[in-house]
Tab-separated table of C-alpha atoms in Angstrom:
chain	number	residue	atom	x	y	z
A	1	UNK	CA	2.232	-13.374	-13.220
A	2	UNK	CA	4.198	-10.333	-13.416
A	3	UNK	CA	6.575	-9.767	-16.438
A	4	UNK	CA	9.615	-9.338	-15.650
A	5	UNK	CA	10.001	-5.507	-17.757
A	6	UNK	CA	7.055	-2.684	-16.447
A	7	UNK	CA	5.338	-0.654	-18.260
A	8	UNK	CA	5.940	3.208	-17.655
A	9	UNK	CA	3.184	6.683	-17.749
A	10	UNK	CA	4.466	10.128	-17.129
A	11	UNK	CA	2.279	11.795	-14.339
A	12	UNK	CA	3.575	15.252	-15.331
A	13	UNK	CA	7.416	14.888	-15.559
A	14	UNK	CA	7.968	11.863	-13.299
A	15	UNK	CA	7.876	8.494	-14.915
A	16	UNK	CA	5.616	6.136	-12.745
A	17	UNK	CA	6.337	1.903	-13.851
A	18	UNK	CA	3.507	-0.091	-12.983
A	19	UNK	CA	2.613	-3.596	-13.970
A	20	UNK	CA	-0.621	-5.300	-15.149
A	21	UNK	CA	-2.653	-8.526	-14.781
A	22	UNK	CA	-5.229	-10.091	-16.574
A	23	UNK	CA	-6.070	-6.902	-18.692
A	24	UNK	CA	-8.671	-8.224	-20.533
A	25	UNK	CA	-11.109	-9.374	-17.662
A	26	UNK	CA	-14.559	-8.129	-17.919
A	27	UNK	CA	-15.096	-6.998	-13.901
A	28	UNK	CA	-14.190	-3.860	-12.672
A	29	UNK	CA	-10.628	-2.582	-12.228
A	30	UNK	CA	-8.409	-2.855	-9.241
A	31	UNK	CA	-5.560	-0.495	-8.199
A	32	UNK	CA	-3.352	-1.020	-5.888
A	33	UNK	CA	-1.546	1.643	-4.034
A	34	UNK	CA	1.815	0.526	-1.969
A	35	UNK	CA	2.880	2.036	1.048
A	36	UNK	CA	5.973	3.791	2.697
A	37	UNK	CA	9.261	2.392	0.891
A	38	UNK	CA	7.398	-0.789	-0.569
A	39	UNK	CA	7.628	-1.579	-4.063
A	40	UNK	CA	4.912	-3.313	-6.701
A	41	UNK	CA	6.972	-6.108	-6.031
A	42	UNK	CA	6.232	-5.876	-2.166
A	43	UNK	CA	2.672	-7.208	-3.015
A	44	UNK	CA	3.783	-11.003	-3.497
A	45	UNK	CA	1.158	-13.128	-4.595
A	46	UNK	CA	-1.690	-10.872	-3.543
A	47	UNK	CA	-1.629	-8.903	-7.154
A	48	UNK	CA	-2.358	-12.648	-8.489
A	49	UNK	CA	-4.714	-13.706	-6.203
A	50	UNK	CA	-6.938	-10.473	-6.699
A	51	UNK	CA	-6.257	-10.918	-10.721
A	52	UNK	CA	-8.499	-14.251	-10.953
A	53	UNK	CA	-11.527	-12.361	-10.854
A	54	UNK	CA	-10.394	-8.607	-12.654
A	55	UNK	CA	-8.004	-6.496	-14.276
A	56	UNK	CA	-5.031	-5.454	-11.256
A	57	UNK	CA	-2.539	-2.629	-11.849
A	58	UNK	CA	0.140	-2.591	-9.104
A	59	UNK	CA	2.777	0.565	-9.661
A	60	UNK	CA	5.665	2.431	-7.673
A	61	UNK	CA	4.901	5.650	-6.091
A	62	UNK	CA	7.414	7.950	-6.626
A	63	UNK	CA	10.526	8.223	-4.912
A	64	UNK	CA	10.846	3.918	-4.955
A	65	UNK	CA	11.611	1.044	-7.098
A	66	UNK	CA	11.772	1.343	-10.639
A	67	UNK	CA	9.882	4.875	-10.688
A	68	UNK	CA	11.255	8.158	-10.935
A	69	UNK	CA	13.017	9.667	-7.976
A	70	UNK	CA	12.234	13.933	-8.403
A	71	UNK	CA	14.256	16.023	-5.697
A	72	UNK	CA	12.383	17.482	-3.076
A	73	UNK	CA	9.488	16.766	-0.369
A	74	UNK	CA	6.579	15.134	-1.721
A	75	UNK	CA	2.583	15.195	-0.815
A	76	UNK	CA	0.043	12.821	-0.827
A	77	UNK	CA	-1.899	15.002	-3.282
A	78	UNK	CA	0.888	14.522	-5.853
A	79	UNK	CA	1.450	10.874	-4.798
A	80	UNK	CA	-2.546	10.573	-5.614
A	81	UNK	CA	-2.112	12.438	-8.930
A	82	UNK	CA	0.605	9.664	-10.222
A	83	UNK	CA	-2.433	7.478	-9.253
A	84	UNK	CA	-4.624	9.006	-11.250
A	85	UNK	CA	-2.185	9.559	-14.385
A	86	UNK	CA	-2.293	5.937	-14.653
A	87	UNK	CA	-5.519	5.253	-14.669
A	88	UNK	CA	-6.340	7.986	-17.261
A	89	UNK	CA	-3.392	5.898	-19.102
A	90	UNK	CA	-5.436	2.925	-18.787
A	91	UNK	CA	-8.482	4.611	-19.618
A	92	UNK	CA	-10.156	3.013	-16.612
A	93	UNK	CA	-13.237	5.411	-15.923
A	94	UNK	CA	-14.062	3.846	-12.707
A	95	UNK	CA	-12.237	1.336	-10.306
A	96	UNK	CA	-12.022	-0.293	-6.905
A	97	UNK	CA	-8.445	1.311	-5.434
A	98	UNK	CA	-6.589	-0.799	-2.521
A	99	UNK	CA	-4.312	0.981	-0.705
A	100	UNK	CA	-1.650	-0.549	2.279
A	101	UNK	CA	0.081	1.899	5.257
A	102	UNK	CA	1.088	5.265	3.199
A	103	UNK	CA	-0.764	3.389	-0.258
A	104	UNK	CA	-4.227	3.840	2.116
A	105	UNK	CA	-3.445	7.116	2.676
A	106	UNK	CA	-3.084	7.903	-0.736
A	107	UNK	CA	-6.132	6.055	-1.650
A	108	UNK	CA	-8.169	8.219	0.831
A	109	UNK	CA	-6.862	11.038	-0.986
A	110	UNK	CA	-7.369	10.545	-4.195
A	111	UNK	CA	-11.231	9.072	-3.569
A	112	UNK	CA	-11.579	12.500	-2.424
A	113	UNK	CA	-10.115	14.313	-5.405
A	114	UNK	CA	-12.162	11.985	-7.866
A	115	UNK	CA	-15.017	10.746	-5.624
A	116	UNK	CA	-16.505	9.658	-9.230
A	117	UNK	CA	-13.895	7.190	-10.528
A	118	UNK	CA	-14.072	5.243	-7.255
A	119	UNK	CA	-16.324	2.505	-6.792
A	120	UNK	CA	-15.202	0.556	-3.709
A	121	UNK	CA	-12.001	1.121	-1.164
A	122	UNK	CA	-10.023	-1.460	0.903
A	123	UNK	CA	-7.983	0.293	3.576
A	124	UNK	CA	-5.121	-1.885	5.225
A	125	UNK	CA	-2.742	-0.911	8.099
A	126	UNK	CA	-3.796	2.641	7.872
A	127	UNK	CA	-4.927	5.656	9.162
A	128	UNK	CA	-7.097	9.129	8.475
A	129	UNK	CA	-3.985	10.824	9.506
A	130	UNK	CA	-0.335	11.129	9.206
A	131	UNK	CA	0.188	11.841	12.710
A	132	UNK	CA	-0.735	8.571	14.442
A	133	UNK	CA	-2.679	8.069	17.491
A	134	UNK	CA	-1.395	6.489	19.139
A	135	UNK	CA	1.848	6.690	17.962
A	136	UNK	CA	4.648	3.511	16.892
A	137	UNK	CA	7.398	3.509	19.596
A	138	UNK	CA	10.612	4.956	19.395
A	139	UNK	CA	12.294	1.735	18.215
A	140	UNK	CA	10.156	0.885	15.675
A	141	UNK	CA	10.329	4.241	13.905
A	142	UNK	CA	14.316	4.685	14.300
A	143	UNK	CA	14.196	0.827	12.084
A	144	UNK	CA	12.506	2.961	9.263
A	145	UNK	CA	14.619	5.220	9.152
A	146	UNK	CA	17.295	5.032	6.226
A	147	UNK	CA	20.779	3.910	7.772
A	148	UNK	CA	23.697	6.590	6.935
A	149	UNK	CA	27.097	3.466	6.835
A	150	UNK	CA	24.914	0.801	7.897
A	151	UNK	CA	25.101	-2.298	6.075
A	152	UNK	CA	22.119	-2.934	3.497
A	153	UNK	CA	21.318	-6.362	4.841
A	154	UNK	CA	21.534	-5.018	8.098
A	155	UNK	CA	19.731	-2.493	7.066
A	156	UNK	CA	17.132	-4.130	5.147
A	157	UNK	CA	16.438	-6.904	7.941
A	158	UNK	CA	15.733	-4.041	10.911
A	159	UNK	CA	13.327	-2.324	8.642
A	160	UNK	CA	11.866	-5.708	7.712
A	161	UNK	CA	11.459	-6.893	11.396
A	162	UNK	CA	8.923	-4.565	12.339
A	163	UNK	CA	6.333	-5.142	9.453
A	164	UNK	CA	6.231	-8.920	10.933
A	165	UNK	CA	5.294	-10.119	14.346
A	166	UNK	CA	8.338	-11.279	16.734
A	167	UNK	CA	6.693	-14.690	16.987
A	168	UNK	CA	6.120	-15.316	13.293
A	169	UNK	CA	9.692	-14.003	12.224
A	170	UNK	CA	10.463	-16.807	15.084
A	171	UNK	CA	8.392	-19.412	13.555
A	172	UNK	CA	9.351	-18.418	9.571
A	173	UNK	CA	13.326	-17.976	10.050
A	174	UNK	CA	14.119	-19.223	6.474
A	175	UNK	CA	11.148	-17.408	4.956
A	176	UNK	CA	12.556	-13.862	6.732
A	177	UNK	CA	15.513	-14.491	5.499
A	178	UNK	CA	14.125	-15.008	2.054
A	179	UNK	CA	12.161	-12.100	2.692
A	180	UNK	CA	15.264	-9.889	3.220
A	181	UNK	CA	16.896	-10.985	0.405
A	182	UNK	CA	14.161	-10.664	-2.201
A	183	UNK	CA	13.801	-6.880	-0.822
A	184	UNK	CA	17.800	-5.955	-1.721
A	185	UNK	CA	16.690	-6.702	-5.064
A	186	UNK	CA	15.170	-3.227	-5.728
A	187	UNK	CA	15.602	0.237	-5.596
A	188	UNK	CA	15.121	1.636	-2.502
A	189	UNK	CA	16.866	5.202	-2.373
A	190	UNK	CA	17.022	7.081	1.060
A	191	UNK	CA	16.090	10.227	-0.500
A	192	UNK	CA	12.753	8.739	-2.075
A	193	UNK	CA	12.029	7.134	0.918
A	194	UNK	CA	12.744	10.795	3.000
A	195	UNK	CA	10.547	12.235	0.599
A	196	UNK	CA	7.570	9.739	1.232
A	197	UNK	CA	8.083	10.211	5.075
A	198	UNK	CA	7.136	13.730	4.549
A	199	UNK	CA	4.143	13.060	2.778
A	200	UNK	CA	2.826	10.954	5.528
A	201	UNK	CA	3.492	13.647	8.176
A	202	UNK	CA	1.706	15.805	6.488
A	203	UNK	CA	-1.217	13.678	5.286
A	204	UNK	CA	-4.441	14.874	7.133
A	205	UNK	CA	-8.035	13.267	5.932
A	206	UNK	CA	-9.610	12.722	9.188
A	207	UNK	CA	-12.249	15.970	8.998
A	208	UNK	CA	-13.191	15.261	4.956
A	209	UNK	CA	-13.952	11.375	5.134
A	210	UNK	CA	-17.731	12.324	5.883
A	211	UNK	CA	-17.316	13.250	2.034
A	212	UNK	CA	-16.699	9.888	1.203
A	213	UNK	CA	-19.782	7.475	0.586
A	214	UNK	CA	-18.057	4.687	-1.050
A	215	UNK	CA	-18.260	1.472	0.585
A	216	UNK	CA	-14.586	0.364	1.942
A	217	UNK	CA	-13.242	-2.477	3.799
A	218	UNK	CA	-10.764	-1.779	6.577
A	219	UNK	CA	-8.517	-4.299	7.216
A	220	UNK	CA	-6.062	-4.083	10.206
A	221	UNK	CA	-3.811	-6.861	11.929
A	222	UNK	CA	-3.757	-6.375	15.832
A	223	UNK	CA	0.072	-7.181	16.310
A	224	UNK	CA	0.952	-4.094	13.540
A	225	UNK	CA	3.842	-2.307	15.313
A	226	UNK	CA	4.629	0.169	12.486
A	227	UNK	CA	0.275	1.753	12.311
A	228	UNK	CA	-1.338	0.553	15.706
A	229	UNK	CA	-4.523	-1.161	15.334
A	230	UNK	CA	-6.850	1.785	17.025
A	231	UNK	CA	-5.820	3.864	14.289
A	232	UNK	CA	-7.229	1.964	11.546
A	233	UNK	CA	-10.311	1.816	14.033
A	234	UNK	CA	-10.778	5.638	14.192
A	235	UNK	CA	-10.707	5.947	10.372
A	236	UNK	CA	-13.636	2.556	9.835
A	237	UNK	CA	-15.523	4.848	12.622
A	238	UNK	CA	-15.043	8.001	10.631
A	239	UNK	CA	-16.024	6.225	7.225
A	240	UNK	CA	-19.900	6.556	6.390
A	241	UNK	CA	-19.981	2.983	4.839
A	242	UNK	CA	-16.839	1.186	6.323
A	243	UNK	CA	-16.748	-2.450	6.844
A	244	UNK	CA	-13.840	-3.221	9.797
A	245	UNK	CA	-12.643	-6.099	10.052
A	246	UNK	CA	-9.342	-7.266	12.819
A	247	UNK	CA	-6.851	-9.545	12.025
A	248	UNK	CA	-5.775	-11.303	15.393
A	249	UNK	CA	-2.061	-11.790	16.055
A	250	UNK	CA	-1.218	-10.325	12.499
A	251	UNK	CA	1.644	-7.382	12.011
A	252	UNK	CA	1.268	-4.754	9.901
A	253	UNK	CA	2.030	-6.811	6.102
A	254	UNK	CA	-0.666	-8.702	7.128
A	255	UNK	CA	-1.709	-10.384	4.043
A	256	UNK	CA	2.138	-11.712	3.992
A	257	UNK	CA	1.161	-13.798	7.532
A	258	UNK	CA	-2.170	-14.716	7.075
A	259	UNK	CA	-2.264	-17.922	4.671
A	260	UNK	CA	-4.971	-15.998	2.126
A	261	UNK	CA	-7.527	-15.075	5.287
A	262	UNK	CA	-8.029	-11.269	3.930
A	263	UNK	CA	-7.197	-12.067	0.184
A	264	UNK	CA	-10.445	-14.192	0.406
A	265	UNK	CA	-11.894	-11.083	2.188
A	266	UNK	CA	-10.877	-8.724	-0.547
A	267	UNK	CA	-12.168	-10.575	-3.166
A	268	UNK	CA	-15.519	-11.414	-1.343
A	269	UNK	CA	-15.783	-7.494	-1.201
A	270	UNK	CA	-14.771	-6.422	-4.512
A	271	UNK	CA	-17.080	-9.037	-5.786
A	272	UNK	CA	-20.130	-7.543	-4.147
A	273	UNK	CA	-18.796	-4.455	-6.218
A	274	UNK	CA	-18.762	-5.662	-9.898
């Protein structure tokens, strides 16, 4: 489990908390990179799960939770260098590095900054660039968006509703409900979040990822409404060693829906890896 105080590393100025699990397994590393708005906390039980078998370090980008919020845009070049400060902190030489939404993005990034401290990727809800193709509607982007006067559970439950499927928020009212709650519990300042939306939009892998050789699973639910599924298919495509694997009828915090289906397939995968 968690503790309930992070730890904190200074990736130039900005203070980045992260957490970590089972430090003193033997197997490789894992990182785990969050997307847009999420928190470490945003994980769940996944963190856990992945910590039977290896050291797991789960952090806040900037901008979010419990990490520093600096003024001004942000990149996903300095969103992959808070990455990296922490695993120079940890003196990890060379890891496996999940990343989720804006978290794969950043992971894509950084593999390409420091091809040689990356053994193996897993790529969820993603894409090779920030400019999707095609394209979340209208609706769906205008929940994202931070609120100016709206409520925060208001607030907090129309941003929720679109990482979920209609039917399973249908099915799971009391667990939504849950869900919204635990999520007011953290930090989640408009101007960090504003700050990470411009990262995104200016995010743009899609002609270097023949550079990358590492062997990544790409995991992708086909109900996501926030990253459509084909764009998580262009980047597997584009990958030189990609595994891709669909999630039927899952939204786009898949691993929250699925009862452990890609947790199993993570740790199949990172197994394979060391």
């Amino acid at each position: 489990m968690m503790s309930a105080s992070p730890r904190y590393v200074h990736s130039g100025r900005v203070r980045i908390a992260y957490h970590l699990l089972n430090e003193s397994a033997l197997a490789r590393p894992l990182l785990m990179i969050m997307g847009l708005s999420g928190v470490k906390e945003d994980w769940h039980d996944l963190p856990e799960r992945l910590a039977q078998d290896r050291p797991v370090a789960v952090f806040d980008n900037r901008g979010i939770g419990e990490s520093d919020v600096p003024d001004g845009s942000y990149t996903a070049e300095q969103l992959a260098g808070d990455a990296l400060a922490l695993l120079d902190t940890l003196r990890w030489e060379q890891v496996h590095v999940m990343g989720i939404s804006m978290g794969g993005m950043i992971a894509q990034t950084l593999a390409l900054a420091v091809p040689e401290r990356i053994d193996r990727l897993v790529l969820g809800c993603t894409s090779d660039t920030g400019r999707l193709d095609p394209a979340p509607d209208r609706e769906v982007m205008s929940a994202m968006m931070p609120m100016a006067g709206a409520a925060p559970r208001e607030a907090a439950a129309r941003a929720l509703a679109v990482n979920y499927t209609p039917d399973w928020i249908a099915e799971n009212p009391l667990r939504f409900e849950a869900l919204i709650d635990r999520s007011l519990r953290y930090r989640r300042r408009a101007r960090g979040i504003l700050a990470q939306i411009n990262a995104v939009s200016r995010f743009a892998a899609r002609e270097r990822l023949a550079d990358l050789t590492h062997a990544a699973l790409v995991l992708h639910g086909d109900a996501d409404r926030l990253i459509p599924h084909p764009n998580s298919a262009r980047l597997a495509a584009r990958l030189r060693n990609a595994r891709f694997e669909t999630l039927p009828g899952r939204g786009h915090l898949f691993w929250q829906m699925d009862d452990g289906q890609s947790s199993g397939m993570i740790r199949e995968f990172l197994a394979n890896g060391g």
